[in-house]
Coordinates of C-alpha atoms and ligand atoms in Angstrom, one line a residue:
M1 CA -0.1 0.0 0.0
S2 CA 1.5 3.4 -1.0
I3 CA 1.8 5.9 1.9
F4 CA -0.9 8.1 0.3
R5 CA -3.4 5.2 0.5
F6 CA -2.2 4.3 3.9
L7 CA -2.6 8.0 5.1
A8 CA -6.2 8.2 3.5
A9 CA -7.3 4.9 5.2
A10 CA -6.1 6.1 8.5
A11 CA -7.9 9.4 8.1
V12 CA -11.1 7.7 7.3
L13 CA -10.8 5.6 10.4
L14 CA -10.1 8.7 12.5
L15 CA -12.9 10.9 11.0
P16 CA -16.5 10.7 12.1
V17 CA -18.6 9.3 9.5
Y18 CA -21.3 11.9 9.3
P19 CA -19.8 15.4 10.1
A20 CA -22.3 17.8 11.6
Q21 CA -21.8 21.3 10.0
P22 CA -20.8 24.3 11.8
V23 CA -22.2 28.0 10.8
R24 CA -19.7 29.1 8.3
A25 CA -18.9 32.9 7.6
K26 CA -15.9 34.6 5.7
K27 CA -15.4 37.8 7.9
A28 CA -16.8 37.4 11.5
M29 CA -18.5 35.2 13.8
V30 CA -20.3 35.3 17.4
V31 CA -21.3 32.1 19.1
S32 CA -23.1 32.6 22.5
R33 CA -25.7 30.8 24.7
E34 CA -28.4 32.8 23.6
A35 CA -29.9 34.0 20.2
H36 CA -30.5 37.6 21.0
A37 CA -27.2 38.1 22.5
T38 CA -25.4 36.6 19.5
D39 CA -27.5 38.9 17.3
A40 CA -26.4 41.9 19.5
G41 CA -22.8 40.9 19.0
V42 CA -23.0 40.6 15.2
A43 CA -24.8 43.9 14.9
V44 CA -22.0 45.5 16.8
L45 CA -19.6 44.0 14.4
K46 CA -21.4 45.0 11.3
A47 CA -21.6 48.6 12.7
G48 CA -17.7 48.7 12.6
G49 CA -17.1 47.5 16.2
N50 CA -14.2 45.2 17.0
A51 CA -14.3 41.9 18.7
V52 CA -13.8 43.5 22.1
D53 CA -16.8 45.9 21.4
A54 CA -18.9 42.7 20.5
A55 CA -17.8 41.0 23.5
V56 CA -18.9 44.0 25.8
A57 CA -22.3 44.0 23.8
V58 CA -22.8 40.4 24.2
G59 CA -22.1 40.4 27.7
F60 CA -24.5 43.1 28.6
A61 CA -27.2 41.4 26.5
L62 CA -26.6 38.1 28.2
A63 CA -27.2 40.0 31.5
V64 CA -30.9 40.3 30.1
T65 CA -31.5 37.4 28.3
H66 CA -29.5 34.7 30.2
P67 CA -30.4 35.4 33.8
S68 CA -29.0 32.3 35.2
A69 CA -25.3 33.1 34.4
G70 CA -25.3 36.2 32.2
N71 CA -24.8 39.2 34.6
L72 CA -24.2 42.7 36.0
G73 CA -23.8 41.2 39.5
G74 CA -21.0 38.5 39.0
G75 CA -17.7 38.4 37.3
G76 CA -15.5 36.6 34.8
F77 CA -12.5 36.5 32.5
M78 CA -11.9 37.8 29.0
L79 CA -9.0 36.5 26.7
V80 CA -8.1 38.4 23.7
R81 CA -5.7 37.5 20.8
F82 CA -5.3 40.4 18.7
A83 CA -4.7 40.2 15.0
D84 CA -1.2 41.7 15.3
G85 CA -0.3 39.2 17.7
R86 CA -0.8 40.8 21.2
K87 CA -2.7 38.9 23.9
T88 CA -4.3 40.0 27.0
F89 CA -6.4 38.5 29.8
V90 CA -8.9 40.8 31.6
D91 CA -9.6 39.4 35.1
F92 CA -12.8 40.6 36.5
R93 CA -13.4 38.0 39.0
E94 CA -15.3 39.0 42.1
M95 CA -13.5 40.0 45.2
A96 CA -14.3 39.1 48.8
P97 CA -15.6 42.4 50.5
A98 CA -13.7 44.2 53.3
K99 CA -15.9 42.5 56.0
A100 CA -15.1 39.0 54.7
G101 CA -13.0 36.6 56.9
R102 CA -11.8 33.1 56.9
D103 CA -14.6 31.9 59.3
M104 CA -17.5 33.9 58.1
Y105 CA -19.6 31.1 56.8
L106 CA -19.0 28.9 60.1
D107 CA -21.6 28.6 62.8
A108 CA -20.8 28.5 66.6
S109 CA -19.6 24.9 66.4
G110 CA -17.4 25.5 63.5
N111 CA -19.7 24.0 60.9
P112 CA -20.3 25.6 57.4
T113 CA -23.7 27.2 57.1
K114 CA -25.7 27.8 53.7
D115 CA -24.8 31.4 53.7
S116 CA -22.0 31.2 51.3
M117 CA -24.6 29.8 48.9
I118 CA -27.8 31.6 49.2
G119 CA -29.0 35.1 50.3
W120 CA -27.4 38.4 50.6
R121 CA -24.2 37.4 52.4
A122 CA -23.2 35.1 49.6
S123 CA -21.9 37.6 47.2
G124 CA -18.5 38.8 46.3
V125 CA -18.0 42.4 44.9
P126 CA -19.1 42.2 41.3
G127 CA -16.6 42.8 38.5
T128 CA -18.5 42.4 35.3
V129 CA -18.9 46.0 34.7
R130 CA -15.5 47.1 35.4
G131 CA -14.1 44.3 33.3
F132 CA -16.0 45.5 30.4
E133 CA -15.0 49.0 31.0
L134 CA -11.3 48.0 31.2
A135 CA -11.5 46.0 28.0
H136 CA -13.5 48.6 26.0
K137 CA -11.2 51.7 27.2
K138 CA -8.1 50.1 26.2
Y139 CA -9.1 48.0 23.2
G140 CA -12.7 49.0 22.0
K141 CA -13.5 51.2 19.0
L142 CA -17.3 52.1 19.2
G143 CA -18.8 54.4 21.8
W144 CA -19.6 52.7 25.0
A145 CA -23.2 53.7 25.0
K146 CA -23.6 51.8 21.6
L147 CA -22.5 48.7 23.3
V148 CA -24.9 48.9 26.1
A149 CA -27.8 50.0 23.9
P150 CA -29.0 46.5 22.7
S151 CA -29.2 45.3 26.3
V152 CA -31.5 48.3 27.3
D153 CA -33.8 47.4 24.5
L154 CA -33.9 43.8 25.4
A155 CA -34.6 44.7 29.0
K156 CA -37.3 47.4 28.4
K157 CA -39.2 46.0 25.4
G158 CA -38.5 42.4 26.5
F159 CA -37.7 39.4 24.4
P160 CA -39.4 36.0 23.8
L161 CA -38.0 33.2 26.1
S162 CA -36.6 30.3 24.5
Y163 CA -37.5 26.7 25.6
G164 CA -34.5 26.3 27.4
T165 CA -34.6 29.6 29.4
A166 CA -38.3 28.9 30.2
R167 CA -37.2 25.5 31.5
S168 CA -34.4 26.8 33.4
L169 CA -36.5 29.5 35.3
K170 CA -39.0 26.6 36.2
G171 CA -36.1 24.6 37.8
A172 CA -34.6 27.7 39.7
K173 CA -35.5 26.7 43.3
N174 CA -33.1 29.6 44.8
L175 CA -35.1 32.4 43.3
A176 CA -37.7 31.6 45.9
A177 CA -35.1 33.2 48.4
S178 CA -36.2 36.8 47.3
E179 CA -39.4 38.2 46.8
E180 CA -37.9 40.6 44.1
S181 CA -36.8 37.5 42.3
K182 CA -40.0 35.9 42.2
R183 CA -41.7 39.1 41.2
I184 CA -39.5 39.3 38.0
F185 CA -38.8 35.7 37.0
L186 CA -42.4 34.3 37.7
K187 CA -45.5 35.3 35.6
N188 CA -47.8 36.6 38.5
G189 CA -46.6 33.7 40.5
D190 CA -46.9 31.1 37.8
Y191 CA -44.0 29.9 35.5
F192 CA -43.2 31.6 32.1
E193 CA -43.7 29.3 29.1
P194 CA -41.4 29.3 26.1
G195 CA -42.4 32.3 23.9
D196 CA -43.6 34.5 26.7
V197 CA -42.1 37.9 26.7
L198 CA -39.9 38.8 29.6
K199 CA -39.6 42.3 30.3
Q200 CA -37.2 43.9 33.0
P201 CA -37.9 47.5 33.3
E202 CA -35.7 48.1 36.4
L203 CA -32.7 46.3 34.9
G204 CA -33.3 48.3 31.8
A205 CA -33.0 51.4 33.7
V206 CA -29.8 50.5 35.5
L207 CA -28.3 49.6 32.0
E208 CA -29.5 53.0 30.6
R209 CA -27.7 54.7 33.5
I210 CA -24.7 52.7 32.8
A211 CA -25.0 53.7 29.2
K212 CA -25.4 57.2 29.9
N213 CA -23.3 57.8 33.2
G214 CA -20.7 55.3 32.4
P215 CA -19.4 52.2 34.4
D216 CA -19.2 54.5 37.5
D217 CA -22.8 54.4 38.0
F218 CA -22.5 50.9 39.0
Y219 CA -19.6 51.4 41.5
Q220 CA -20.1 54.7 42.9
G221 CA -23.3 56.4 41.4
E222 CA -26.9 55.9 41.8
T223 CA -26.8 52.0 41.4
A224 CA -23.9 51.6 43.7
K225 CA -25.7 53.5 46.5
R226 CA -28.8 51.6 46.1
L227 CA -27.0 48.3 46.1
A228 CA -25.0 49.2 49.0
K229 CA -28.2 50.4 51.0
E230 CA -30.1 47.0 50.2
M231 CA -27.0 45.1 51.1
A232 CA -26.9 47.0 54.6
D233 CA -30.7 46.6 55.1
H234 CA -30.7 42.8 54.6
G235 CA -27.5 41.9 56.5
G236 CA -25.1 41.7 53.4
T237 CA -21.5 42.3 53.5
I238 CA -20.8 44.5 50.4
T239 CA -20.5 48.2 51.0
L240 CA -20.2 51.3 49.0
E241 CA -16.5 51.5 49.9
D242 CA -16.2 47.6 48.5
L243 CA -17.9 48.8 45.3
K244 CA -15.7 52.0 44.9
N245 CA -12.5 49.9 45.6
Y246 CA -13.1 47.1 43.1
K247 CA -10.6 46.8 40.5
A248 CA -10.5 44.7 37.2
V249 CA -6.9 43.6 36.3
E250 CA -5.0 42.7 33.2
R251 CA -2.9 39.7 33.5
A252 CA -0.7 37.9 31.1
P253 CA -2.4 34.8 29.7
L254 CA -0.8 31.5 30.4
E255 CA 0.9 30.1 27.3
G256 CA 2.4 26.7 26.3
K257 CA 2.9 24.4 23.3
Y258 CA 1.2 21.1 22.1
R259 CA 2.3 19.4 19.1
G260 CA 3.4 22.5 17.2
Y261 CA 0.4 24.4 18.4
D262 CA 0.3 27.5 20.8
I263 CA -2.1 27.4 23.5
V264 CA -3.1 30.7 24.9
T265 CA -5.3 30.3 28.2
A266 CA -6.6 31.5 31.4
P267 CA -3.9 32.0 34.3
P268 CA -4.6 31.8 38.1
P269 CA -7.1 32.8 39.6
S270 CA -8.3 30.2 37.1
S271 CA -7.1 26.7 37.5
G272 CA -8.2 26.0 34.0
G273 CA -5.2 27.1 31.9
I274 CA -2.8 25.1 34.0
G275 CA -5.0 22.0 33.6
I276 CA -5.2 22.5 29.9
L277 CA -1.3 22.8 29.5
Q278 CA -0.6 19.8 32.0
M279 CA -3.0 17.4 30.5
L280 CA -2.0 18.2 26.9
A281 CA 1.7 17.8 27.9
V282 CA 0.9 14.4 29.6
L283 CA -0.9 13.2 26.4
E284 CA 1.8 14.5 24.1
K285 CA 4.0 11.5 23.9
T286 CA 1.4 8.7 24.2
K287 CA -0.4 6.8 21.6
F288 CA -3.9 7.8 22.9
A289 CA -5.0 8.9 19.5
E290 CA -4.1 5.9 17.5
T291 CA -7.3 4.2 18.1
G292 CA -9.4 7.2 17.4
A293 CA -12.0 9.4 19.2
G294 CA -14.2 7.7 21.7
S295 CA -12.1 4.4 21.8
A296 CA -11.3 3.0 25.4
Q297 CA -7.6 3.7 24.8
S298 CA -8.1 7.4 24.0
V299 CA -10.5 7.9 26.8
H300 CA -8.4 6.0 29.2
Y301 CA -5.3 8.1 28.7
M302 CA -7.3 11.2 28.7
A303 CA -9.1 10.1 31.8
E304 CA -5.8 9.4 33.6
A305 CA -4.4 12.8 32.7
M306 CA -7.5 14.4 34.2
R307 CA -7.3 12.4 37.4
R308 CA -3.6 13.6 37.9
F309 CA -4.4 17.0 37.3
Y310 CA -7.4 17.1 39.7
A311 CA -5.1 15.5 42.3
D312 CA -3.0 18.7 42.1
R313 CA -5.7 21.3 41.6
A314 CA -7.1 22.4 44.8
E315 CA -4.1 21.8 46.7
F316 CA -1.9 24.2 44.9
F317 CA -4.4 27.1 43.4
G318 CA -5.7 30.3 44.7
D319 CA -5.6 34.0 43.9
P320 CA -2.1 34.7 42.6
D321 CA -2.2 38.2 44.3
F322 CA -2.2 36.4 47.8
Y323 CA -0.6 33.1 47.0
K324 CA 2.4 31.9 44.9
V325 CA 0.7 29.4 42.6
P326 CA 3.4 27.1 41.3
V327 CA 2.4 27.5 37.6
K328 CA 5.9 26.5 36.3
Q329 CA 6.4 23.3 38.4
L330 CA 3.0 22.0 37.5
T331 CA 3.5 22.3 33.9
E332 CA 7.2 21.8 33.3
K333 CA 8.4 18.8 31.3
K334 CA 10.1 17.1 34.3
Y335 CA 6.7 17.0 36.0
T336 CA 4.5 16.0 33.1
D337 CA 7.0 13.4 32.1
K338 CA 6.6 11.9 35.5
L339 CA 2.8 12.1 35.5
R340 CA 2.9 10.4 32.1
A341 CA 5.1 7.7 33.3
S342 CA 2.9 7.0 36.1
I343 CA 0.0 6.0 33.9
D344 CA -0.5 2.3 33.3
P345 CA -1.8 1.8 29.8
S346 CA -4.0 -1.0 30.6
R347 CA -5.2 -0.3 34.2
A348 CA -6.9 2.8 35.9
T349 CA -4.9 4.1 38.6
P350 CA -7.0 4.1 41.8
S351 CA -7.4 7.9 42.9
D352 CA -6.2 6.7 46.3
E353 CA -2.9 6.0 44.8
V354 CA -2.6 9.5 43.0
K355 CA -1.5 11.8 45.6
H356 CA -1.9 15.6 46.5
G357 CA -4.2 16.5 49.3
E358 CA -7.6 15.1 50.2
I359 CA -9.7 17.4 48.1
D360 CA -12.8 16.6 46.3
V361 CA -13.4 19.2 43.8
K362 CA -16.8 20.2 42.5
E363 CA -18.3 23.4 41.4
S364 CA -21.3 25.0 40.0
T365 CA -22.1 24.0 36.4
E366 CA -23.8 27.2 35.9
T367 CA -21.6 30.0 34.0
T368 CA -21.7 30.9 30.4
H369 CA -19.2 31.2 27.6
Y370 CA -19.2 33.2 24.4
S371 CA -16.6 33.3 21.5
I372 CA -16.1 36.1 19.0
V373 CA -13.9 36.6 15.9
D374 CA -14.0 40.0 14.0
A375 CA -13.3 40.9 10.5
E376 CA -9.8 42.1 11.3
G377 CA -8.9 38.8 12.9
N378 CA -9.1 39.7 16.5
A379 CA -10.3 36.9 18.6
V380 CA -12.1 37.0 22.0
A381 CA -13.2 34.4 24.3
V382 CA -15.2 35.5 27.4
T383 CA -16.5 33.3 30.4
Y384 CA -18.3 34.9 33.1
T385 CA -20.7 33.8 35.8
L386 CA -22.8 34.2 39.0
N387 CA -21.4 30.9 40.1
G388 CA -24.6 28.9 40.7
G389 CA -27.6 29.2 38.4
Y390 CA -29.2 32.5 39.3
G391 CA -26.3 33.2 41.7
S392 CA -27.4 33.9 45.4
G393 CA -31.1 33.9 44.2
V394 CA -31.2 37.6 45.4
T395 CA -32.4 40.3 42.8
V396 CA -31.6 43.7 44.3
P397 CA -34.8 45.6 44.8
G398 CA -35.2 48.4 42.2
L399 CA -32.3 47.3 40.2
G400 CA -33.6 44.3 38.7
F401 CA -30.1 42.3 38.6
L402 CA -29.1 39.1 40.4
M403 CA -26.2 38.9 42.6
N404 CA -23.6 36.2 42.6
N405 CA -23.0 33.6 45.1
E406 CA -19.3 33.5 44.2
M407 CA -18.0 33.4 48.0
D408 CA -18.7 29.7 47.8
D409 CA -16.0 29.4 45.3
F410 CA -13.6 29.8 48.2
S411 CA -12.7 27.2 50.7
V412 CA -15.3 28.2 53.1
K413 CA -13.8 25.8 55.6
P414 CA -10.6 24.3 54.4
G415 CA -11.1 20.7 54.6
A416 CA -15.0 20.8 54.6
P417 CA -17.3 20.5 51.5
N418 CA -18.8 23.5 49.9
M419 CA -22.3 23.5 48.2
Y420 CA -21.1 21.2 45.5
G421 CA -19.2 18.8 47.6
A422 CA -16.0 20.6 47.4
I423 CA -13.3 20.5 49.9
G424 CA -10.9 23.3 49.3
G425 CA -7.3 24.0 50.3
E426 CA -5.6 26.8 52.2
A427 CA -4.6 28.5 49.2
N428 CA -8.2 29.3 48.6
A429 CA -9.2 30.4 52.0
I430 CA -11.3 33.7 52.4
V431 CA -9.5 36.8 52.8
A432 CA -10.9 40.3 52.3
G433 CA -10.0 41.6 48.8
K434 CA -9.2 38.2 47.6
R435 CA -10.6 36.5 44.4
P436 CA -12.0 32.9 44.7
L437 CA -10.4 30.0 42.5
S438 CA -12.1 29.5 39.3
S439 CA -12.2 26.7 36.8
M440 CA -13.4 29.3 33.9
T441 CA -11.0 28.4 31.0
P442 CA -11.4 30.7 28.0
T443 CA -8.7 29.4 25.5
I444 CA -7.3 30.4 21.9
I445 CA -5.1 28.0 20.1
L446 CA -2.6 29.2 17.4
R447 CA -0.4 27.6 14.7
D448 CA 2.4 29.6 13.1
G449 CA 1.2 32.8 14.6
K450 CA -2.5 32.3 13.1
P451 CA -5.4 31.5 15.1
V452 CA -6.9 28.1 14.7
L453 CA -9.5 27.5 17.7
V454 CA -11.5 29.9 20.1
V455 CA -13.1 27.9 22.8
G456 CA -14.8 28.0 26.2
T457 CA -17.5 26.7 28.1
P458 CA -19.5 26.9 31.5
G459 CA -19.7 23.8 33.7
G460 CA -17.7 24.1 37.0
T461 CA -14.7 21.8 37.3
R462 CA -15.9 20.1 34.0
I463 CA -15.1 23.2 32.2
I464 CA -11.4 22.2 32.1
T465 CA -11.9 18.8 30.9
S466 CA -14.6 19.7 28.3
V467 CA -12.2 22.5 26.8
F468 CA -9.5 19.7 26.9
E469 CA -11.5 17.4 24.9
V470 CA -12.7 19.8 22.2
I471 CA -9.1 20.8 21.7
V472 CA -8.2 17.2 21.2
N473 CA -10.9 16.4 19.0
V474 CA -10.0 19.2 16.6
L475 CA -6.2 18.9 16.8
D476 CA -5.6 15.1 17.1
F477 CA -8.9 13.5 15.9
H478 CA -9.2 16.1 13.1
M479 CA -12.9 16.7 13.6
N480 CA -14.5 19.7 12.3
V481 CA -15.4 22.1 15.0
Q482 CA -19.2 21.0 15.3
D483 CA -18.3 17.3 15.4
A484 CA -15.6 18.3 18.1
V485 CA -18.5 20.2 20.2
N486 CA -21.2 17.5 19.6
A487 CA -19.1 14.4 20.6
P488 CA -20.0 12.8 23.7
R489 CA -18.0 14.0 26.6
F490 CA -16.5 12.4 29.7
H491 CA -14.9 13.9 33.0
H492 CA -12.8 12.4 35.7
Q493 CA -11.8 14.8 38.7
W494 CA -9.7 12.4 40.7
K495 CA -12.2 12.3 43.6
P496 CA -14.8 10.9 43.6
D497 CA -13.0 8.1 41.7
R498 CA -15.7 7.9 38.9
L499 CA -15.5 8.4 35.2
Q500 CA -18.4 10.4 34.0
M501 CA -19.8 9.6 30.4
E502 CA -22.3 11.1 28.5
P503 CA -24.7 8.7 26.7
G504 CA -23.3 8.1 23.2
F505 CA -20.2 6.1 23.7
S506 CA -20.5 2.5 22.5
P507 CA -21.2 -0.2 24.8
D508 CA -18.0 -1.9 23.8
T509 CA -15.9 1.3 24.7
R510 CA -17.8 1.2 28.2
A511 CA -17.1 -2.3 28.7
L512 CA -13.3 -2.0 27.9
L513 CA -13.0 1.0 30.3
A514 CA -14.8 -0.9 32.9
Q515 CA -12.4 -3.8 32.4
R516 CA -9.4 -1.5 32.9
G517 CA -10.9 -0.8 36.2
H518 CA -12.7 2.6 35.5
T519 CA -16.1 3.2 37.8
I520 CA -18.4 4.5 35.1
E521 CA -21.2 7.0 35.9
T522 CA -23.6 8.0 33.0
V523 CA -24.1 11.8 33.2
A524 CA -26.2 13.7 30.4
G525 CA -25.3 17.1 29.3
I526 CA -21.5 17.8 30.2
C527 CA -21.0 21.4 29.6
E528 CA -22.0 24.0 27.0
I529 CA -19.1 24.8 24.6
A530 CA -19.1 27.8 22.2
A531 CA -16.3 27.5 19.6
I532 CA -14.8 29.1 16.6
E533 CA -12.5 27.2 14.3
F534 CA -10.4 29.0 11.5
E535 CA -10.8 26.5 8.8
R536 CA -8.9 26.4 5.5
G537 CA -10.1 28.7 2.7
G538 CA -10.5 31.5 5.2
W539 CA -13.8 30.2 6.7
L540 CA -14.8 31.0 10.1
A541 CA -16.7 27.9 11.5
G542 CA -19.0 28.7 14.6
A543 CA -20.3 25.8 16.7
A544 CA -22.8 26.3 19.4
D545 CA -23.6 23.3 21.5
P546 CA -26.6 21.4 20.6
R547 CA -27.1 20.3 24.4
I548 CA -28.6 23.8 24.5
D549 CA -30.3 26.5 22.6
G550 CA -27.4 28.7 21.8
K551 CA -26.7 30.4 18.4
A552 CA -23.7 30.8 16.1
A553 CA -24.1 33.6 13.5
G554 CA -21.6 35.4 11.3
Y555 CA -21.3 37.3 8.0
Ligands
LIG1 N1 -18.0 29.8 39.6 C1 -17.7 28.7 38.6 C2 -16.0 29.1 38.2 O1 -15.7 30.0 38.5 O2 -15.5 28.1 37.8

């Protein structure tokens, strides 16, 4: 057989038989969790805005149309790779208020209370509006008010709820924590149905002030004063001083290499970027890809890489402004060679034999991600969140926006489980002014200085493994981006020692993995990827995740 025939046969074996098709466009692309928000981004791009402008507009729009995670009252990360090669990472993660302290969520017996999860005390100081301000001031092209305008319209005029959003509102038990949340997110005490129009006049008024008076309205103006007053009246911890003192910061993105590709990803306080670099480095010299996507061999190697990363994760991670995260040690060759050598190709390593801390890591799966590329070739990946779905459940009376419960992403009691069963380490203990550890992993991949893939997702700790899998699906299994997003996912996080797998893997694969010693748990709906691939021929291929009702659109 000639080498060409051999390569063609190998390619057929590795490629999916029925490729799904992404949305393709030549100039620009927006992929987000919600159709109106995607449309707002496209409109800004068509009006001459760049990808950063569009990212600000999409973020404000999602605060209206995707209330479980889109936000003004939360925080997140924006990763940008400019067409001229510059890169930046805007960290607008929430900060612990000045009154916060290590034991603030412990009762008299030293046991964790539910206050870090629900109600007025659960919130960190929101960062979203300052983050968008920083990105826009430094890198945007259009006027600020133009970027906020679509969200004002969506809030005031209302928008028809999608099936997914109506269903999500129905399931949002924590909204019962606040009369204002019930008033806004229920239809006269009843659930909204798909197609019902949700109007949010109070939120519209806040957005209008932010458009007119600028971001300072949120941090020291009318909105700030009202928020601080409501906090004080309800026993919350955030003061006007906290709002005034909040700062979004720029950090250098984390960068690494994988098989000739350059990986640009999230630095601490995200744990995600280190995870991506470490897991890819562990895979690099294995034969994991030989048997194709979804085979027992590839899943085994990837799951073993995941297991080893998660053993490190909570022990060594926290806010880099307060704790020296050993980024280099966790990603350098000497260490990743050692991790790879410890993988038995034919047996799952019991998690009890993989050491570092006694930490069970689990977080909220409710966050949101969007990816944008503009006509100049600038690429932006934003992941932002309220932490749990609908955050703390508290909508600030008169302001119409939900507050985050991001304080629960700290180790509320180092060594004790948080709302999602997480047991955190000392590095992530609560300190006033500190940012909680995150899994959010906006990532951009390049080859020879040109962008290849923009990717990210919500999903708590499963963010890191899902981004990892989509990268591998595109780079190693040569799937188009839609197939890469659609492919069934799996997740291992060291403890509990279980391999979570979506339905869709063959029974043979599952049986072979079980024979290797993996304990399999079937889990539906792992993450909601929003990705853009730069395809050959100059096409931008946008992939919204079919697990949800998101939208990719371009021109
Ligand atoms: N709150 C979810 C995260 O930051 O990863």
